[in-house]
Coordinates of C-alpha atoms and ligand atoms in Angstrom, one line a residue:
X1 CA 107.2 97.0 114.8
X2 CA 104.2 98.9 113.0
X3 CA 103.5 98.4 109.6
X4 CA 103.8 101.5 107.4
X5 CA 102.3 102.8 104.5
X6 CA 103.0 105.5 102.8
X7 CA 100.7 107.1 100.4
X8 CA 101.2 109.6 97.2
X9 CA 98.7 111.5 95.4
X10 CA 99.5 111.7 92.0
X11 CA 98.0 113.9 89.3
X12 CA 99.7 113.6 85.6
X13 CA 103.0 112.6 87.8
X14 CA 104.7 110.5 84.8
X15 CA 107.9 112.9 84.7
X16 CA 108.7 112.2 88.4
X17 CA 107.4 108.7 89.6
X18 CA 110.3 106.8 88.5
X19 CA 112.7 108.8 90.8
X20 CA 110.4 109.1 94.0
X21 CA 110.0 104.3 93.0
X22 CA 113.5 104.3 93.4
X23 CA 113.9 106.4 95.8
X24 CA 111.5 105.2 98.5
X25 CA 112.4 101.4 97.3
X26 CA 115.7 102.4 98.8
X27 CA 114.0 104.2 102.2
X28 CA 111.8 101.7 103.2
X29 CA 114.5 98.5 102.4
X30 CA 116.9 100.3 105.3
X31 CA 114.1 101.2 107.2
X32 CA 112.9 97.4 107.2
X33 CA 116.4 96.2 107.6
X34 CA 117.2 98.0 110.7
X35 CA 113.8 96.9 112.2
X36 CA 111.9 100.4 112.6
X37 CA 109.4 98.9 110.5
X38 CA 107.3 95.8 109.5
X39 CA 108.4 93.9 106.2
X40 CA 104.5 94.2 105.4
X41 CA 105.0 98.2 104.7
X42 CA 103.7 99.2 101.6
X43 CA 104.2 102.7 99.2
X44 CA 100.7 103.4 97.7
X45 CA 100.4 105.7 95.1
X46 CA 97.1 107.4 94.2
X47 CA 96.3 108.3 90.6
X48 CA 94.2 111.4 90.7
X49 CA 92.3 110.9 87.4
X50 CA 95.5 111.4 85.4
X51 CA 95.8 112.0 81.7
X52 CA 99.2 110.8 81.2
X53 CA 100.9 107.6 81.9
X54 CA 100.8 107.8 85.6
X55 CA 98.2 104.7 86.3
X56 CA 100.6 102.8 83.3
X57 CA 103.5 103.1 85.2
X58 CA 101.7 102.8 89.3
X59 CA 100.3 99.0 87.2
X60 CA 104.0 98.7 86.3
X61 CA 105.4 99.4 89.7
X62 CA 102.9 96.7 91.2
X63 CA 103.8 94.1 89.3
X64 CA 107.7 94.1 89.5
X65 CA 107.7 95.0 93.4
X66 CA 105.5 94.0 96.3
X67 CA 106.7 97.1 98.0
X68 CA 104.6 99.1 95.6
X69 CA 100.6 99.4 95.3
X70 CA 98.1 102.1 93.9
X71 CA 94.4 103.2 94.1
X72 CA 93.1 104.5 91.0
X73 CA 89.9 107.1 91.1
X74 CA 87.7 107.5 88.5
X75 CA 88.2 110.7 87.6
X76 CA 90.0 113.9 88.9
X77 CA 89.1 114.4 92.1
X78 CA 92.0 117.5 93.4
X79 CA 95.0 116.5 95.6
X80 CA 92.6 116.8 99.6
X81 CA 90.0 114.1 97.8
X82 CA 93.0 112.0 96.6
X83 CA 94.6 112.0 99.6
X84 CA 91.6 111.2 101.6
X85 CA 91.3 108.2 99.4
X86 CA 94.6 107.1 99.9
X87 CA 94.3 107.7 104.1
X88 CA 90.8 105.4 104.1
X89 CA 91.8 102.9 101.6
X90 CA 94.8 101.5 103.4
X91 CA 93.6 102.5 107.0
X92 CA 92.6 99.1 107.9
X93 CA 95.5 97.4 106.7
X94 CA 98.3 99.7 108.2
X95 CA 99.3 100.5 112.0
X96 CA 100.7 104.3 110.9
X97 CA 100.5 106.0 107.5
X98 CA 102.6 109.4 106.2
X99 CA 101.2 111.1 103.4
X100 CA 103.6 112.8 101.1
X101 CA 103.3 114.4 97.4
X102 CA 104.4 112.8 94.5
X103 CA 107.6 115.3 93.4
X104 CA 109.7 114.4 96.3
X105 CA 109.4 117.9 98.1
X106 CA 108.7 116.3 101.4
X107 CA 112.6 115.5 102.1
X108 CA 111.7 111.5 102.4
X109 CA 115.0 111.1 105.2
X110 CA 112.4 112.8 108.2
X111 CA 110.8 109.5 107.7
X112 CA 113.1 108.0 110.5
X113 CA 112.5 111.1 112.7
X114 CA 108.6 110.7 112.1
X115 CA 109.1 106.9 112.8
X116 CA 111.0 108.2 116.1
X117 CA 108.4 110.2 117.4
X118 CA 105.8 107.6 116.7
X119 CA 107.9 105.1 119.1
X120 CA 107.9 107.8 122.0
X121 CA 103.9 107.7 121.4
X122 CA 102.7 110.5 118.9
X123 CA 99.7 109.5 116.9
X124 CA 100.1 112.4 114.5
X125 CA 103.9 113.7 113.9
X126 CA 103.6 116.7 111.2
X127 CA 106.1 118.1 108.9
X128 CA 107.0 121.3 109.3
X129 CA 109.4 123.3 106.7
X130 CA 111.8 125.3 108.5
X131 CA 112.2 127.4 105.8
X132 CA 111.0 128.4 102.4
X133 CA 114.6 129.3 100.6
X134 CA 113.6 127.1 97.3
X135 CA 110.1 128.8 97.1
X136 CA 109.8 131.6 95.0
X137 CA 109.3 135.2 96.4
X138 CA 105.4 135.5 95.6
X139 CA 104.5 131.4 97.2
X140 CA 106.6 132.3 100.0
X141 CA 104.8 135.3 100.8
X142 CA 101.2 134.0 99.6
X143 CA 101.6 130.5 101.8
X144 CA 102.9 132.5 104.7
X145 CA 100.2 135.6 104.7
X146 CA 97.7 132.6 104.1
X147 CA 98.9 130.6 107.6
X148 CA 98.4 134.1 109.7
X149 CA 95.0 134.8 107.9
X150 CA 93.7 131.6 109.3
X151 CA 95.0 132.4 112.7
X152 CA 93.6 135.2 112.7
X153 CA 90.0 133.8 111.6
X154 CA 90.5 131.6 114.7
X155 CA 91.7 127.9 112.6
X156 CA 94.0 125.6 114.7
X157 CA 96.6 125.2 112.1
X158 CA 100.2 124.3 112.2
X159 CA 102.2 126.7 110.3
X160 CA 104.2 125.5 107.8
X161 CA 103.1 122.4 107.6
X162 CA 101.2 120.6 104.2
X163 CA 100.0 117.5 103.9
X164 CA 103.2 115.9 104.9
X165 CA 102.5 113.7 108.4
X166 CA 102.6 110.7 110.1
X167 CA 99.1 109.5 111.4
X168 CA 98.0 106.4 113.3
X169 CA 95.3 104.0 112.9
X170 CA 93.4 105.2 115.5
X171 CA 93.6 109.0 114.2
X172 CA 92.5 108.0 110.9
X173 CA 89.6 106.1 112.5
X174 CA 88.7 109.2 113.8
X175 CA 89.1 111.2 110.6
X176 CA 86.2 108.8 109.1
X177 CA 83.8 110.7 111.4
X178 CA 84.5 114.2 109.8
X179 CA 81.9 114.0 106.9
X180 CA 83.0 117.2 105.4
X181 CA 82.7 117.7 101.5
X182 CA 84.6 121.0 101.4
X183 CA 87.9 119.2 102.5
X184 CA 91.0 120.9 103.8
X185 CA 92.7 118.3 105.7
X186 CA 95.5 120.1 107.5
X187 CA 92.6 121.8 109.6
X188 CA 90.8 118.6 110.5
X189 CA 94.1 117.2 112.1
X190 CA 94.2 119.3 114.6
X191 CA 90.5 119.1 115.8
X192 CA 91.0 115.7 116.0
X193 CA 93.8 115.8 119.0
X194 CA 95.6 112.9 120.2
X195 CA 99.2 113.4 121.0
X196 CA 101.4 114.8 118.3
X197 CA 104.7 116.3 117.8
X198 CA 106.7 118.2 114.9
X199 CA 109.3 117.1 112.8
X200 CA 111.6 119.7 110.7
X201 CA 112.6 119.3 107.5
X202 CA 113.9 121.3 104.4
X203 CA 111.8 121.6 101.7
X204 CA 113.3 120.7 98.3
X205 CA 112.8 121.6 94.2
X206 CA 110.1 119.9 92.5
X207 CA 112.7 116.9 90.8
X208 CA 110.6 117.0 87.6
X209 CA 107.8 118.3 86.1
X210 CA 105.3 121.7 86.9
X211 CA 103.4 122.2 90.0
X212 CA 100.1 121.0 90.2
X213 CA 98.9 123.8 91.9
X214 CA 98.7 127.0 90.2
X215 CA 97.4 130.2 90.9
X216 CA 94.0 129.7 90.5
X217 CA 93.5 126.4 92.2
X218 CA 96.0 127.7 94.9
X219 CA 93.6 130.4 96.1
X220 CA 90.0 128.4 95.7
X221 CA 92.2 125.8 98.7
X222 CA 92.9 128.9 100.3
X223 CA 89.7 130.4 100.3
X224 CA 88.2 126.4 100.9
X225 CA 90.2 126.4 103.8
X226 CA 89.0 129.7 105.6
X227 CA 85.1 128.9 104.7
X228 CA 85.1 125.4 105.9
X229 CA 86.7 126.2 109.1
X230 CA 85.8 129.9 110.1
X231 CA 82.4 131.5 110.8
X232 CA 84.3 134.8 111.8
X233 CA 83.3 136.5 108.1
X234 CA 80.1 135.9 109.5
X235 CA 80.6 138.2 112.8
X236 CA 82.3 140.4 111.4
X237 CA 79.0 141.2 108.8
X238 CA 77.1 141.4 112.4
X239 CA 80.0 143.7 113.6
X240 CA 79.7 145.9 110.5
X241 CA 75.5 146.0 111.0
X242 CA 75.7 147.3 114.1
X243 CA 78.4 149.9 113.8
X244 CA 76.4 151.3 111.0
X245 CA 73.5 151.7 113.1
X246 CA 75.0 153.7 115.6
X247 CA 76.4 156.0 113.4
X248 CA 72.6 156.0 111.7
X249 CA 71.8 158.2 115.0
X250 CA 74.2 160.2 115.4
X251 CA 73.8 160.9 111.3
X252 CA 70.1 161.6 112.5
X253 CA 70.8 163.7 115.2
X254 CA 73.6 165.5 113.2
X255 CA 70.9 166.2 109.8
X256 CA 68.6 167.4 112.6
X257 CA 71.0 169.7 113.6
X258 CA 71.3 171.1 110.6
X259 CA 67.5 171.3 109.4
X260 CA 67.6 173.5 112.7
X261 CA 70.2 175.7 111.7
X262 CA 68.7 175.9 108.5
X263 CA 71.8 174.6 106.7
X264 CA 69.1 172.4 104.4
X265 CA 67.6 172.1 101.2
X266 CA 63.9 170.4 101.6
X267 CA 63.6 167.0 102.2
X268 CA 67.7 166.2 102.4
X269 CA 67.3 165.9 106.2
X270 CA 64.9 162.8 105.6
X271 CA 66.7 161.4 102.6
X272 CA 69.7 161.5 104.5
X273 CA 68.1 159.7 108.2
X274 CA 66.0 156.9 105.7
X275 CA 69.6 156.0 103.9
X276 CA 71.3 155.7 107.1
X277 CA 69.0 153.8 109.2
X278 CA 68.0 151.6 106.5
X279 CA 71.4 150.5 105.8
X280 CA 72.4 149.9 109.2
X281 CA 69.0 148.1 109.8
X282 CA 69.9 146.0 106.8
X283 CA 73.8 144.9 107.8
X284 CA 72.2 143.9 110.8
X285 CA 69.6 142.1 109.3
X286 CA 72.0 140.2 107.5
X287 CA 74.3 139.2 110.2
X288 CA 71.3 138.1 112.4
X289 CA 70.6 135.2 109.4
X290 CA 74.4 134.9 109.4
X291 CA 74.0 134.0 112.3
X292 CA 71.6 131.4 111.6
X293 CA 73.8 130.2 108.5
X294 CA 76.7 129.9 110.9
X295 CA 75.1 127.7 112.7
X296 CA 73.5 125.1 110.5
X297 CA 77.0 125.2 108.8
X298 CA 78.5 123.6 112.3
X299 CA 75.4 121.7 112.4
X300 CA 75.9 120.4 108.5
X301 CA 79.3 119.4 109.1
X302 CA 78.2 117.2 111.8
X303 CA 81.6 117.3 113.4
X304 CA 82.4 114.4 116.1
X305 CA 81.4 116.4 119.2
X306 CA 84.5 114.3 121.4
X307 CA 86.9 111.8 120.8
X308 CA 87.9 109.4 123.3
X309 CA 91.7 108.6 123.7
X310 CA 91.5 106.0 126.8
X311 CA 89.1 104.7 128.9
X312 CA 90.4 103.5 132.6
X313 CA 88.0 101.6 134.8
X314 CA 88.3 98.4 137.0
X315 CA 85.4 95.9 135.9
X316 CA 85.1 94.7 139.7
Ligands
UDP401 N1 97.8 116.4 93.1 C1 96.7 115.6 92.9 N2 95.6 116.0 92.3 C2 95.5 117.3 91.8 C3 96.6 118.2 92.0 C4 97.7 117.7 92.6 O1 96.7 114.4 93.4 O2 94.4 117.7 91.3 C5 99.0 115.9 93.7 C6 100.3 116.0 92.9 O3 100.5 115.0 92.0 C7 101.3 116.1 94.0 C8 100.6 116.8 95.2 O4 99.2 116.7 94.9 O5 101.7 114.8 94.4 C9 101.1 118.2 95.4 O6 101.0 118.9 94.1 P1 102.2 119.8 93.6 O7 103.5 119.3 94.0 O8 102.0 120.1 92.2 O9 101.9 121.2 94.5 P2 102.9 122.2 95.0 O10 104.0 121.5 95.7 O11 103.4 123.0 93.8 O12 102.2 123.1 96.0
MG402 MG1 105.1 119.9 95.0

């Protein structure tokens, strides 16, 4: 049996944490009851630097019930940091940890098909929604057009899926070794590897209070996202450069064409060749030190190179 920990980021979070207490007090007691896993399990909430009574009540929660324990950051530090936190806090004293959010979204009954998947040897077992019904027209179609974007820019991610997964030890062991500042931790989990499997579930209605996420800090994770993990922009600047210098000759050899016809007012012809050729020399100019930027931004990030799963050799 593994020892669980399940860990909530939580950001001004006072209308809803007495719901998700009760229900996860309720989760984990069957879950340790029929034996899936150890008594030891924690729930471990994170206060994000709240301004309400979040950290009042976590304090509360840890004193009436063993089951329950927090981490409290000094200041507001966005739900990736939080989470992060959370993962490296307990990491030593957990076998597997699921993050979740705080509002009960994440429908807490995959739990048992996470815990499932985990037994037939997964070390990370990600949520997927199978559908966005409860989402309203404009996230559904923001979230979605954001998943192919990345795919598109070349990002292993999984679609659909948050920040709700199961993760062993051993993976978050791993996860130490990505130093990253700009953090968007549903793209690291796939770089890391291991063996890992997909659970569905439906995603629910926040139970209480407003999302923590509006529009603005919606698209800075989106745009985080696609910059930390992506040096295609990049290219596609070089791309640009030299498109525009080929049609800088044949822009040349047209404006020639026409000083010979005679079709010119003085001096257009070398107006019009400079503007060209200069531009296209510039594009390309600037995708060459793209270039360069690209790669001290892979060299920055100092990314573990490999990750060894096992290692099989007789001693004899
Ligand atoms: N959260 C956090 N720090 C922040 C913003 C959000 O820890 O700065 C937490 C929040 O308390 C919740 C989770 O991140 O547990 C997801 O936020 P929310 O449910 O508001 O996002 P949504 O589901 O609307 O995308
Ligand atoms: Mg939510």
């Amino acid at each position: 049996m593994e020892k669980l920990y399940i860990v909530i980021p939580c950001y001004n979070e006072e209308e809803v944490l007495e719901k998700t207490r009760v229900e996860l007090k309720k989760k984990m007691d069957i879950l340790i009851q029929t034996k899936k896993i150890d008594k030891h399990s924690k729930v471990i909430f994170i206060n994000d630097g709240s301004k309400d009574k979040t950290w009042e009540l976590i304090q509360k929660f840890y004193e009436e019930d063993k089951l329950f324990g927090g981490i409290n950051l000094s200041r507001n530090r966005g739900h990736q940091n939080a989470l992060l936190a959370g993962l490296l806090t307990v990491k030593e004293d957990a076998d597997i940890v699921i993050s979740m959010d705080a509002d009960l979204q994440d429908d807490i009954d995959a739990i048992d098909e996470m815990i499932e998947k985990r037994r037939n040897g997964a070390d990370i077992v990600y949520g997927v929604r199978n559908s966005r019904k409860k989402d309203s027209f404009f996230k559904r179609t923001t979230a979605q057009g954001f998943y192919r974007v990345m795919r598109m820019l070349g990002v292993d991610v999984i679609y659909n899926h948050a920040d709700y997964r199961l993760t062993s030890r051993r993976v978050l062991d791993s996860l130490v070794d990505y130093k990253e500042v700009n953090l968007f931790l549903r793209g690291i989990f796939p770089l890391i590897g291991f063996k890992s499997d997909i659970v569905y579930y439906e995603r629910g209605e926040r139970i209480a209070g407003e999302s923590k996420y509006p529009l603005g800090k919606m698209l800075n994770f989106a745009w985080d996202g696609i910059t930390s993990f992506s040096v295609k922009p990049i290219r596609l600047v070089l791309n640009v450069g030299i498109l525009i210098l080929i049609l800088s000759f044949l822009m040349i050899f047209y404006s020639i064409i026409q000083k010979m016809l005679g079709n010119t007012v003085d001096g257009w012809t070398f107006i019009v060749c400079s503007l060209w050729l200069l531009g296209g020399i510039q594009m390309l100019s600037l995708g060459i030190i793209g270039e360069y930027i690209g790669k001290i931004y892979r060299e920055a990030k100092a990314r573990p190179r490999y990750l060894v799963t096992d290692y099989l050799v007789s001693k004899n």
